[in-house]
Amino acid sequence: MALAKINPSKLSSWKKLVQQFDKECDHHISDFFKNEDKRLDKFSISWNNFYLDFSKNRLSNTSLKLLTNLCEETNLKNNIDKYFDGAVINETENRAVHHTALRTSGNNEVNKTLKKILNISDDINNSKRLGYSGKKITDVVNIGIGGSHLGPEMVTEALSYYSKGIKPHFISNVDHDFTLKLLKKLNPETTLFIIVSKTFTTIETLENANKVKAWFVEHVDEHSIKYHFISISNNIVAPKDFGISPENILPIPDWVGGRFSLWGSVGLIISIVIGSKNFKDLLKGANKMDIHFKNSPFEKNIPVVLALISIWYNNFFKCETEAIIPYNQFLAKLPDYLQQASMESNGKSIDRAGKKVDYETGPIIWGSTGTNAQHAFFQLMHQGTKIIPTDFIAFKNSLNDDSDQQKILNSNFLAQTNALMMGKKYPGVGIHKNIDGNKPSNSIVINKLNPLNLGSLIAMYENKIFTIGSILNIFSYDQWGVELGKSIASEILKDKKDDLDESTEMIRQLLKR
Ligand code: F6P
């Protein structure tokens, strides 16, 4: 039931892509529009509240066809089925990768946990679950890092318009000054702490949780911990040892990877902040995208097309990065979130057969919101020497009625994609103003930023990440590189590391002084 182990670079579609790339790599995107019949029809997908225009890419119809052949030759359809069936596709950790099951009903374990999440959030919002002194909970603090932080923070901020009133806070880094500053403004009587750690061994999270617990006990008492601390973990023993009451421990199944865990108990803070109905809509939106991904033909399948475009630029144009630019300030944390989701997944160099890859794997993901980004790094995108494939994410409607501001935002979005592709020549004015254009972009236009559409957007990227990993024959769901860093840090901390390299040892001594 494992994923197929096929080296993509040995396949005939890949070899043809190499030849085709040589033929078309210097073509201007605008020429594709002139020379290809109905380019916009073929290079766009309308689906539910989404419209993807991928016509502004340095990609011909012939190459797109070859890329879809690559899907066939790498057994993508079969691999997708295995992913959704919960097969053990994370072979190096002997686990299934089944976070998609968290957004379906039909699994008892999932339903039981979901019910618990929804009940806790309803009880808090309806003042049925109160602090130890009988006061309403006003603040909730998520203590966790990586996947136990980035998703919950990104989503609560993205959907803050839908907030039911409880204020979210996040402690992720080990930074005593930051934590202290936050604790100073919190009232222990009205604050709920959620300790989120799949393993419950992550140094940063345990350290922060211990600090917060000590603060709470100092201000209140040990006995009241049961009203104010919840933990979310795959570890059954450690949260109990920490002092969390059994009814306040929610599970993360081992088949849910940390960076894809916001759909289950890790999303508790999301459900508390936006309310249970909105949380259910978030799941529903993700599930709709999953169904689209499972059932649509490759050339009209949003996650698949985005993955193919990514592979094309990364492997043939040798672009090292991809930018994500949402034209919505509430999505400011989306690039950070996608950085972990994508780079921790596809940052690999050994293929599924255990061989060193002879091609590029995961790209570097970065980005920021438009229009801010225009005034920061867009100059390089327009006139620099690099090609940066970019996803522009725009919304048809704003949340509040101010169509004037939305028009300004969207005019800027349109201007950038147009200018990147078309450039401009200024005859007689001098060479410095000239802009060549031919810079690629995808436009993802969504009706409105709401829980349903955000769920679909996140699932769209998750499924893109899966597709890239599947085609490039890598294991997307382990993170051994990160684990190495974690274990060395722990040895250094315990003073047990006596084989550090000369340079690091020198700095260690310097830091001790
Ligand atoms: O960064 C590595 C990682 O293992 C992530 O995958 C995970 O989300 C994060 O650390 C936190 O781990 P845990 O939830 O076990 O504390």
Short mmCIF file of C-alpha atoms and ligand atoms in Angstrom, two decimals:
data_model
loop_
_atom_site.label_atom_id
_atom_site.label_comp_id
_atom_site.label_asym_id
_atom_site.label_seq_id
_atom_site.Cartn_x
_atom_site.Cartn_y
_atom_site.Cartn_z
CA MET A 1 0.00 0.00 0.00
CA ALA A 2 3.03 2.30 -0.14
CA LEU A 3 3.32 5.03 -2.75
CA ALA A 4 4.86 4.08 -6.08
CA LYS A 5 8.63 4.47 -6.21
CA ILE A 6 9.27 5.86 -9.66
CA ASN A 7 12.17 8.14 -10.53
CA PRO A 8 10.46 10.94 -12.51
CA SER A 9 13.61 12.04 -14.32
CA LYS A 10 13.89 8.65 -16.04
CA LEU A 11 10.40 8.83 -17.53
CA SER A 12 9.66 9.61 -21.15
CA SER A 13 7.42 12.59 -20.25
CA TRP A 14 10.31 14.12 -18.26
CA LYS A 15 12.73 13.59 -21.15
CA LYS A 16 10.27 15.19 -23.54
CA LEU A 17 9.86 18.07 -21.10
CA VAL A 18 13.63 18.62 -21.22
CA GLN A 19 13.47 18.88 -25.01
CA GLN A 20 10.36 21.04 -24.96
CA PHE A 21 11.90 23.34 -22.37
CA ASP A 22 14.85 23.97 -24.72
CA LYS A 23 12.42 24.94 -27.46
CA GLU A 24 10.25 27.31 -25.45
CA CYS A 25 12.26 28.64 -22.51
CA ASP A 26 12.92 32.00 -24.18
CA HIS A 27 9.38 32.54 -25.39
CA HIS A 28 7.49 35.49 -24.02
CA ILE A 29 4.25 34.67 -22.21
CA SER A 30 2.42 37.20 -24.36
CA ASP A 31 3.39 35.15 -27.44
CA PHE A 32 1.67 32.10 -26.00
CA PHE A 33 -1.53 34.17 -25.93
CA LYS A 34 -1.00 35.15 -29.58
CA ASN A 35 -0.10 31.67 -30.80
CA GLU A 36 -2.28 29.36 -28.76
CA ASP A 37 -5.94 29.00 -29.41
CA LYS A 38 -8.19 29.64 -26.39
CA ARG A 39 -5.25 29.83 -23.97
CA LEU A 40 -7.34 31.43 -21.27
CA ASP A 41 -9.95 28.64 -21.40
CA LYS A 42 -7.31 25.96 -21.14
CA PHE A 43 -5.25 27.79 -18.54
CA SER A 44 -7.98 28.64 -16.05
CA ILE A 45 -10.18 26.70 -13.64
CA SER A 46 -13.47 27.85 -12.12
CA TRP A 47 -14.45 25.89 -9.08
CA ASN A 48 -16.99 26.81 -6.39
CA ASN A 49 -15.92 30.20 -5.04
CA PHE A 50 -12.49 29.97 -6.64
CA TYR A 51 -11.10 31.07 -9.96
CA LEU A 52 -7.55 30.07 -10.87
CA ASP A 53 -5.93 31.80 -13.83
CA PHE A 54 -2.61 30.18 -14.66
CA SER A 55 -2.31 31.57 -18.16
CA LYS A 56 0.40 34.07 -17.18
CA ASN A 57 3.07 31.37 -17.03
CA ARG A 58 6.09 30.55 -19.17
CA LEU A 59 4.42 27.32 -20.08
CA SER A 60 3.02 26.24 -23.42
CA ASN A 61 0.04 24.03 -23.97
CA THR A 62 2.45 21.29 -25.15
CA SER A 63 4.42 21.44 -21.89
CA LEU A 64 1.25 21.42 -19.83
CA LYS A 65 0.21 18.23 -21.62
CA LEU A 66 3.62 16.66 -20.97
CA LEU A 67 3.36 17.61 -17.30
CA THR A 68 -0.01 15.88 -17.04
CA ASN A 69 1.60 12.85 -18.72
CA LEU A 70 4.13 12.95 -15.91
CA CYS A 71 1.22 12.58 -13.46
CA GLU A 72 0.09 9.48 -15.34
CA GLU A 73 3.55 8.00 -15.53
CA THR A 74 4.16 8.49 -11.81
CA ASN A 75 0.81 6.88 -10.87
CA LEU A 76 -0.50 10.06 -9.28
CA LYS A 77 -4.13 8.94 -9.30
CA ASN A 78 -3.26 5.75 -7.46
CA ASN A 79 -1.11 7.65 -4.99
CA ILE A 80 -3.94 10.12 -4.28
CA ASP A 81 -6.25 7.18 -3.55
CA LYS A 82 -3.74 5.72 -1.11
CA TYR A 83 -3.37 9.07 0.63
CA PHE A 84 -7.12 9.41 1.15
CA ASP A 85 -7.51 5.74 2.07
CA GLY A 86 -5.13 6.23 4.99
CA ALA A 87 -2.39 3.94 3.67
CA VAL A 88 0.95 3.95 5.47
CA ILE A 89 2.58 6.40 3.07
CA ASN A 90 4.90 7.95 5.67
CA GLU A 91 7.13 4.90 5.43
CA THR A 92 10.12 6.16 7.39
CA GLU A 93 7.91 6.64 10.45
CA ASN A 94 5.59 3.77 9.59
CA ARG A 95 2.50 5.98 9.73
CA ALA A 96 -0.52 6.84 7.65
CA VAL A 97 -0.98 10.46 6.61
CA HIS A 98 -4.64 10.97 7.14
CA HIS A 99 -5.31 14.53 8.29
CA THR A 100 -7.85 14.70 5.45
CA ALA A 101 -10.01 12.32 7.55
CA LEU A 102 -10.32 15.09 10.16
CA ARG A 103 -12.54 16.98 7.72
CA THR A 104 -14.90 14.12 6.97
CA SER A 105 -17.42 12.42 9.17
CA GLY A 106 -17.40 8.67 9.25
CA ASN A 107 -14.55 7.92 11.60
CA ASN A 108 -15.63 7.39 15.21
CA GLU A 109 -12.36 8.53 16.72
CA VAL A 110 -12.49 11.75 14.67
CA ASN A 111 -16.13 12.41 15.50
CA LYS A 112 -15.55 11.88 19.21
CA THR A 113 -12.70 14.40 19.31
CA LEU A 114 -14.56 16.88 17.12
CA LYS A 115 -17.53 16.73 19.48
CA LYS A 116 -15.21 17.47 22.38
CA ILE A 117 -13.65 20.44 20.54
CA LEU A 118 -17.04 21.89 19.66
CA ASN A 119 -18.43 21.35 23.16
CA ILE A 120 -15.47 23.01 24.85
CA SER A 121 -15.67 26.01 22.54
CA ASP A 122 -19.44 26.33 22.91
CA ASP A 123 -19.21 26.03 26.70
CA ILE A 124 -16.53 28.70 26.86
CA ASN A 125 -18.36 31.06 24.52
CA ASN A 126 -21.68 30.50 26.31
CA SER A 127 -20.10 31.00 29.74
CA LYS A 128 -20.90 27.44 30.79
CA ARG A 129 -17.25 26.67 31.35
CA LEU A 130 -15.77 29.34 33.61
CA GLY A 131 -12.52 30.12 35.34
CA TYR A 132 -11.86 28.88 38.89
CA SER A 133 -13.43 31.98 40.48
CA GLY A 134 -16.59 31.79 38.37
CA LYS A 135 -15.58 34.47 35.88
CA LYS A 136 -15.98 34.20 32.09
CA ILE A 137 -12.91 33.20 30.11
CA THR A 138 -11.75 36.21 28.08
CA ASP A 139 -8.33 35.10 26.83
CA VAL A 140 -6.91 31.87 25.50
CA VAL A 141 -3.19 31.17 25.15
CA ASN A 142 -1.87 28.51 22.78
CA ILE A 143 1.51 27.17 23.94
CA GLY A 144 3.11 25.20 21.10
CA ILE A 145 5.57 25.50 18.23
CA GLY A 146 5.82 24.56 14.54
CA GLY A 147 2.67 22.76 13.46
CA SER A 148 1.31 23.15 16.97
CA HIS A 149 1.39 26.92 16.49
CA LEU A 150 1.58 28.16 12.90
CA GLY A 151 -1.78 26.85 11.67
CA PRO A 152 -3.81 27.95 14.71
CA GLU A 153 -2.22 31.40 14.67
CA MET A 154 -2.61 31.90 10.93
CA VAL A 155 -6.27 30.82 10.94
CA THR A 156 -7.37 32.76 14.05
CA GLU A 157 -5.84 35.89 12.54
CA ALA A 158 -7.23 35.21 9.06
CA LEU A 159 -10.72 34.74 10.48
CA SER A 160 -10.55 37.36 13.23
CA TYR A 161 -13.50 39.13 11.60
CA TYR A 162 -15.62 36.16 12.73
CA SER A 163 -14.37 36.30 16.32
CA LYS A 164 -16.87 35.59 19.10
CA GLY A 165 -14.91 37.85 21.44
CA ILE A 166 -12.31 35.69 23.18
CA LYS A 167 -8.81 37.00 22.57
CA PRO A 168 -6.19 34.53 21.25
CA HIS A 169 -2.51 34.66 22.22
CA PHE A 170 0.42 32.49 21.20
CA ILE A 171 3.58 31.50 23.02
CA SER A 172 5.86 29.56 20.70
CA ASN A 173 9.48 30.67 20.94
CA VAL A 174 11.46 30.24 24.14
CA ASP A 175 11.80 33.88 24.97
CA HIS A 176 11.35 34.65 28.62
CA ASP A 177 10.93 38.40 27.97
CA PHE A 178 8.14 37.84 25.48
CA THR A 179 6.27 35.38 27.72
CA LEU A 180 6.61 37.64 30.74
CA LYS A 181 5.27 40.62 28.81
CA LEU A 182 2.22 38.60 27.76
CA LEU A 183 1.59 37.16 31.24
CA LYS A 184 1.71 40.65 32.73
CA LYS A 185 -1.35 41.66 30.79
CA LEU A 186 -3.31 38.45 31.46
CA ASN A 187 -5.62 37.75 34.37
CA PRO A 188 -5.23 34.14 35.61
CA GLU A 189 -8.90 34.13 36.64
CA THR A 190 -10.07 34.59 33.05
CA THR A 191 -7.36 32.94 30.96
CA LEU A 192 -7.33 29.45 29.48
CA PHE A 193 -4.00 27.86 28.51
CA ILE A 194 -3.82 25.18 25.85
CA ILE A 195 -0.55 23.23 25.75
CA VAL A 196 -0.21 21.80 22.28
CA SER A 197 2.49 19.27 21.56
CA LYS A 198 2.07 16.09 19.59
CA THR A 199 5.07 14.52 21.28
CA PHE A 200 4.99 16.46 24.55
CA THR A 201 8.79 16.35 24.42
CA THR A 202 9.50 19.56 22.49
CA ILE A 203 11.87 21.60 24.67
CA GLU A 204 10.46 25.00 23.74
CA THR A 205 6.87 24.03 24.52
CA LEU A 206 7.63 22.19 27.76
CA GLU A 207 9.80 25.02 28.99
CA ASN A 208 7.09 27.59 28.23
CA ALA A 209 4.35 25.39 29.70
CA ASN A 210 6.33 24.99 32.93
CA LYS A 211 6.93 28.75 33.17
CA VAL A 212 3.24 29.49 32.65
CA LYS A 213 2.18 26.81 35.13
CA ALA A 214 4.55 28.25 37.77
CA TRP A 215 3.10 31.72 37.15
CA PHE A 216 -0.44 30.36 37.49
CA VAL A 217 0.30 28.46 40.70
CA GLU A 218 2.02 31.51 42.15
CA HIS A 219 -1.03 33.69 41.43
CA VAL A 220 -3.73 31.10 42.12
CA ASP A 221 -3.05 27.52 43.26
CA GLU A 222 -2.31 24.00 42.02
CA HIS A 223 -5.86 22.82 42.56
CA SER A 224 -7.30 25.31 40.04
CA ILE A 225 -5.14 24.05 37.15
CA LYS A 226 -8.04 21.86 36.07
CA TYR A 227 -10.11 24.93 35.20
CA HIS A 228 -7.40 26.67 33.21
CA PHE A 229 -5.16 24.11 31.47
CA ILE A 230 -5.98 21.87 28.53
CA SER A 231 -3.44 19.78 26.69
CA ILE A 232 -3.46 18.40 23.19
CA SER A 233 -1.07 15.55 22.52
CA ASN A 234 -0.41 12.10 21.16
CA ASN A 235 1.46 11.38 24.39
CA ILE A 236 -0.88 9.95 27.02
CA VAL A 237 1.43 9.91 30.01
CA ALA A 238 3.36 13.20 29.91
CA PRO A 239 0.36 15.60 30.06
CA LYS A 240 -0.96 13.72 33.15
CA ASP A 241 2.47 13.94 34.77
CA PHE A 242 2.45 17.64 34.00
CA GLY A 243 -0.74 17.94 36.05
CA ILE A 244 -3.47 18.14 33.42
CA SER A 245 -6.75 16.45 34.40
CA PRO A 246 -7.63 13.48 32.16
CA GLU A 247 -10.87 15.15 30.95
CA ASN A 248 -8.76 18.09 29.73
CA ILE A 249 -6.47 15.99 27.53
CA LEU A 250 -7.42 15.87 23.85
CA PRO A 251 -5.68 13.44 21.47
CA ILE A 252 -3.70 13.99 18.27
CA PRO A 253 -3.71 10.65 16.43
CA ASP A 254 -0.29 9.52 15.20
CA TRP A 255 -1.60 9.59 11.62
CA VAL A 256 -1.90 13.38 11.78
CA GLY A 257 1.37 15.16 11.03
CA GLY A 258 2.10 18.23 13.16
CA ARG A 259 2.09 20.64 10.23
CA PHE A 260 -1.31 19.39 9.04
CA SER A 261 -2.98 19.22 12.42
CA LEU A 262 -5.09 22.37 12.64
CA TRP A 263 -8.17 20.42 11.50
CA GLY A 264 -8.34 18.37 14.69
CA SER A 265 -7.77 19.05 18.36
CA VAL A 266 -4.86 21.39 17.56
CA GLY A 267 -7.55 23.66 16.11
CA LEU A 268 -9.23 24.03 19.51
CA ILE A 269 -8.15 27.66 19.87
CA ILE A 270 -9.57 28.34 16.39
CA SER A 271 -12.93 26.87 17.36
CA ILE A 272 -12.98 28.83 20.62
CA VAL A 273 -12.18 32.11 18.87
CA ILE A 274 -14.42 31.85 15.79
CA GLY A 275 -17.08 29.60 17.31
CA SER A 276 -18.02 26.01 16.59
CA LYS A 277 -20.21 26.73 13.56
CA ASN A 278 -17.41 28.60 11.79
CA PHE A 279 -14.91 25.88 12.71
CA LYS A 280 -17.21 23.31 11.09
CA ASP A 281 -17.36 25.51 7.97
CA LEU A 282 -13.57 25.60 7.85
CA LEU A 283 -13.53 21.78 7.83
CA LYS A 284 -16.30 21.69 5.23
CA GLY A 285 -14.36 23.98 2.91
CA ALA A 286 -11.26 21.80 3.19
CA ASN A 287 -13.30 18.69 2.51
CA LYS A 288 -14.81 20.26 -0.63
CA MET A 289 -11.31 20.95 -1.94
CA ASP A 290 -10.30 17.36 -1.14
CA ILE A 291 -13.22 16.07 -3.20
CA HIS A 292 -12.24 18.35 -6.09
CA PHE A 293 -8.63 17.10 -5.82
CA LYS A 294 -9.64 13.44 -5.72
CA ASN A 295 -12.09 13.56 -8.60
CA SER A 296 -11.05 16.21 -11.13
CA PRO A 297 -9.04 15.46 -14.26
CA PHE A 298 -5.45 16.60 -13.83
CA GLU A 299 -5.66 19.51 -16.29
CA LYS A 300 -8.67 20.97 -14.40
CA ASN A 301 -7.50 20.06 -10.92
CA ILE A 302 -6.39 23.16 -9.00
CA PRO A 303 -3.86 21.55 -6.60
CA VAL A 304 -2.43 19.34 -9.37
CA VAL A 305 -2.00 22.23 -11.82
CA LEU A 306 -0.30 24.36 -9.15
CA ALA A 307 2.03 21.47 -8.32
CA LEU A 308 2.93 20.92 -11.98
CA ILE A 309 3.70 24.60 -12.47
CA SER A 310 5.90 24.49 -9.37
CA ILE A 311 7.80 21.43 -10.64
CA TRP A 312 8.21 23.08 -14.05
CA TYR A 313 9.84 26.23 -12.68
CA ASN A 314 11.86 24.48 -10.00
CA ASN A 315 13.26 21.75 -12.21
CA PHE A 316 13.42 23.24 -15.68
CA PHE A 317 13.84 27.00 -15.19
CA LYS A 318 15.81 26.25 -11.98
CA CYS A 319 13.85 28.86 -10.02
CA GLU A 320 14.68 28.30 -6.39
CA THR A 321 11.80 30.15 -4.78
CA GLU A 322 8.07 30.72 -5.00
CA ALA A 323 6.29 33.73 -3.54
CA ILE A 324 2.81 33.82 -2.03
CA ILE A 325 1.19 37.27 -2.06
CA PRO A 326 -2.28 37.51 -0.53
CA TYR A 327 -4.03 40.84 -1.15
CA ASN A 328 -5.61 40.72 2.27
CA GLN A 329 -4.00 41.88 5.50
CA PHE A 330 -5.70 39.15 7.54
CA LEU A 331 -3.70 36.59 5.56
CA ALA A 332 -0.36 38.09 6.62
CA LYS A 333 0.68 34.83 8.29
CA LEU A 334 -0.24 32.59 5.35
CA PRO A 335 3.28 32.65 3.81
CA ASP A 336 4.85 31.63 7.16
CA TYR A 337 2.33 28.84 7.57
CA LEU A 338 2.97 27.56 4.05
CA GLN A 339 6.69 27.75 4.60
CA GLN A 340 6.49 25.01 7.20
CA ALA A 341 3.78 23.02 5.41
CA SER A 342 5.78 22.96 2.19
CA MET A 343 9.44 23.18 3.16
CA GLU A 344 9.29 20.71 6.05
CA SER A 345 7.43 18.34 3.72
CA ASN A 346 9.29 18.54 0.46
CA GLY A 347 12.74 19.63 1.64
CA LYS A 348 14.21 16.17 0.95
CA SER A 349 17.02 14.81 -1.19
CA ILE A 350 16.62 11.04 -0.93
CA ASP A 351 13.92 9.42 -3.04
CA ARG A 352 11.39 6.83 -1.90
CA ALA A 353 13.64 4.06 -3.15
CA GLY A 354 16.45 5.31 -0.92
CA LYS A 355 18.56 6.91 -3.66
CA LYS A 356 19.94 10.43 -3.83
CA VAL A 357 17.72 12.44 -6.17
CA ASP A 358 19.16 13.83 -9.40
CA TYR A 359 16.60 16.64 -9.68
CA GLU A 360 15.21 19.49 -7.57
CA THR A 361 12.68 18.80 -4.82
CA GLY A 362 10.84 21.36 -2.64
CA PRO A 363 11.13 25.06 -3.50
CA ILE A 364 11.80 27.85 -0.99
CA ILE A 365 8.49 29.46 -0.04
CA TRP A 366 8.23 33.06 1.04
CA GLY A 367 5.99 36.07 0.68
CA SER A 368 4.04 38.86 2.28
CA THR A 369 0.79 40.73 1.76
CA GLY A 370 0.02 42.99 -1.15
CA THR A 371 0.14 45.93 -1.40
CA ASN A 372 2.82 46.10 1.35
CA ALA A 373 5.07 43.74 -0.61
CA GLN A 374 4.93 46.04 -3.64
CA HIS A 375 6.68 48.70 -1.59
CA ALA A 376 9.24 46.24 -0.25
CA PHE A 377 10.57 43.64 -2.68
CA PHE A 378 8.57 43.91 -5.90
CA GLN A 379 11.28 45.99 -7.59
CA LEU A 380 13.44 42.86 -7.73
CA MET A 381 10.54 40.84 -9.06
CA HIS A 382 9.99 43.35 -11.88
CA GLN A 383 13.52 44.24 -12.89
CA GLY A 384 15.86 41.85 -11.06
CA THR A 385 17.65 38.94 -12.68
CA LYS A 386 15.59 36.25 -11.00
CA ILE A 387 12.38 34.57 -12.05
CA ILE A 388 10.06 34.27 -9.04
CA PRO A 389 6.89 32.32 -9.78
CA THR A 390 4.23 33.99 -7.66
CA ASP A 391 0.76 33.14 -6.43
CA PHE A 392 -1.41 36.22 -6.16
CA ILE A 393 -4.43 35.63 -3.93
CA ALA A 394 -7.22 38.18 -4.22
CA PHE A 395 -10.80 38.49 -2.98
CA LYS A 396 -13.78 39.71 -4.96
CA ASN A 397 -15.51 41.15 -1.91
CA SER A 398 -14.24 42.73 1.26
CA LEU A 399 -15.72 41.71 4.61
CA ASN A 400 -17.20 45.11 5.34
CA ASP A 401 -18.83 47.30 2.75
CA ASP A 402 -16.12 49.55 1.48
CA SER A 403 -15.88 48.82 -2.19
CA ASP A 404 -13.58 51.81 -2.75
CA GLN A 405 -10.75 50.35 -0.71
CA GLN A 406 -11.32 46.90 -2.20
CA LYS A 407 -11.05 48.48 -5.64
CA ILE A 408 -7.71 50.04 -4.72
CA LEU A 409 -6.45 46.71 -3.41
CA ASN A 410 -7.60 44.79 -6.45
CA SER A 411 -6.35 47.39 -8.93
CA ASN A 412 -2.93 46.92 -7.42
CA PHE A 413 -3.20 43.14 -7.65
CA LEU A 414 -4.21 43.37 -11.32
CA ALA A 415 -1.50 45.92 -12.06
CA GLN A 416 1.23 43.67 -10.68
CA THR A 417 0.30 40.55 -12.61
CA ASN A 418 -0.08 42.59 -15.77
CA ALA A 419 3.19 44.49 -15.31
CA LEU A 420 5.12 41.35 -14.40
CA MET A 421 3.98 39.65 -17.57
CA MET A 422 3.95 42.53 -20.06
CA GLY A 423 6.73 44.79 -18.78
CA LYS A 424 7.15 48.09 -20.60
CA LYS A 425 9.56 49.64 -23.08
CA TYR A 426 10.27 53.36 -22.96
CA PRO A 427 11.79 54.19 -26.37
CA GLY A 428 14.24 57.03 -26.28
CA VAL A 429 14.13 57.49 -22.53
CA GLY A 430 17.07 55.30 -21.61
CA ILE A 431 17.53 51.70 -20.79
CA HIS A 432 17.03 51.85 -17.02
CA LYS A 433 13.29 52.33 -17.14
CA ASN A 434 12.74 49.40 -19.50
CA ILE A 435 11.04 46.38 -18.00
CA ASP A 436 11.21 43.12 -19.93
CA GLY A 437 8.20 41.45 -18.34
CA ASN A 438 7.81 37.72 -18.95
CA LYS A 439 7.63 37.14 -15.19
CA PRO A 440 5.16 34.39 -14.25
CA SER A 441 2.22 34.44 -11.88
CA ASN A 442 -0.90 32.54 -10.90
CA SER A 443 -4.00 34.50 -9.94
CA ILE A 444 -6.23 32.87 -7.36
CA VAL A 445 -9.44 34.85 -7.03
CA ILE A 446 -11.80 33.91 -4.21
CA ASN A 447 -15.24 35.37 -3.49
CA LYS A 448 -14.66 36.33 0.10
CA LEU A 449 -12.43 35.51 3.04
CA ASN A 450 -14.71 33.30 5.13
CA PRO A 451 -14.20 30.03 7.04
CA LEU A 452 -15.43 27.86 4.17
CA ASN A 453 -13.15 29.45 1.56
CA LEU A 454 -10.15 29.57 3.88
CA GLY A 455 -10.59 25.83 4.53
CA SER A 456 -10.54 25.25 0.76
CA LEU A 457 -7.51 27.50 0.30
CA ILE A 458 -5.41 25.70 2.92
CA ALA A 459 -6.45 22.28 1.60
CA MET A 460 -5.56 23.46 -1.90
CA TYR A 461 -1.97 24.07 -0.79
CA GLU A 462 -1.83 20.85 1.27
CA ASN A 463 -2.87 18.86 -1.78
CA LYS A 464 -0.40 20.75 -3.97
CA ILE A 465 2.34 19.76 -1.51
CA PHE A 466 1.22 16.12 -1.63
CA THR A 467 1.23 16.16 -5.44
CA ILE A 468 4.75 17.59 -5.63
CA GLY A 469 6.04 14.95 -3.21
CA SER A 470 4.20 12.18 -4.99
CA ILE A 471 5.58 13.06 -8.44
CA LEU A 472 9.09 13.81 -7.17
CA ASN A 473 9.22 10.43 -5.43
CA ILE A 474 10.09 11.73 -1.97
CA PHE A 475 8.64 11.12 1.48
CA SER A 476 6.79 14.34 2.30
CA TYR A 477 5.64 13.52 5.80
CA ASP A 478 8.74 13.00 7.91
CA GLN A 479 11.23 15.70 9.04
CA TRP A 480 14.51 14.01 10.01
CA GLY A 481 16.52 17.15 9.42
CA VAL A 482 14.52 19.01 12.06
CA GLU A 483 14.80 16.06 14.43
CA LEU A 484 18.62 16.17 14.21
CA GLY A 485 18.65 19.84 15.27
CA LYS A 486 16.29 19.04 18.16
CA SER A 487 18.44 16.21 19.51
CA ILE A 488 21.74 18.11 19.27
CA ALA A 489 20.18 21.11 21.09
CA SER A 490 19.01 18.81 23.85
CA GLU A 491 22.49 17.24 24.25
CA ILE A 492 24.15 20.67 24.34
CA LEU A 493 21.67 21.83 26.95
CA LYS A 494 22.43 18.83 29.14
CA ASP A 495 26.17 19.38 28.61
CA LYS A 496 26.39 15.94 27.06
CA LYS A 497 27.69 16.96 23.65
CA ASP A 498 31.45 16.61 23.56
CA ASP A 499 32.00 16.12 19.82
CA LEU A 500 30.96 19.52 18.49
CA ASP A 501 32.94 20.89 15.56
CA GLU A 502 35.69 23.38 16.34
CA SER A 503 33.74 26.48 15.32
CA THR A 504 30.55 25.63 17.22
CA GLU A 505 32.52 24.61 20.30
CA MET A 506 34.31 27.96 20.26
CA ILE A 507 30.99 29.83 20.15
CA ARG A 508 29.60 27.60 22.91
CA GLN A 509 32.52 28.64 25.13
CA LEU A 510 31.96 32.29 24.17
CA LEU A 511 28.29 32.09 25.18
CA LYS A 512 29.24 30.56 28.54
CA ARG A 513 31.46 33.50 29.46
O1 F6P B 1 9.54 21.36 13.66
C1 F6P B 1 9.50 19.99 13.78
C2 F6P B 1 8.27 19.55 14.45
O2 F6P B 1 8.39 18.19 14.65
C3 F6P B 1 7.02 19.88 13.65
O3 F6P B 1 6.75 19.00 12.66
C4 F6P B 1 6.02 19.96 14.73
O4 F6P B 1 4.90 20.59 14.28
C5 F6P B 1 6.79 20.72 15.78
O5 F6P B 1 8.09 20.20 15.68
C6 F6P B 1 6.27 20.63 17.18
O6 F6P B 1 6.25 19.33 17.66
P1 F6P B 1 5.31 18.91 18.84
O7 F6P B 1 3.91 19.18 18.43
O8 F6P B 1 5.58 17.47 19.06
O9 F6P B 1 5.69 19.74 20.04
#
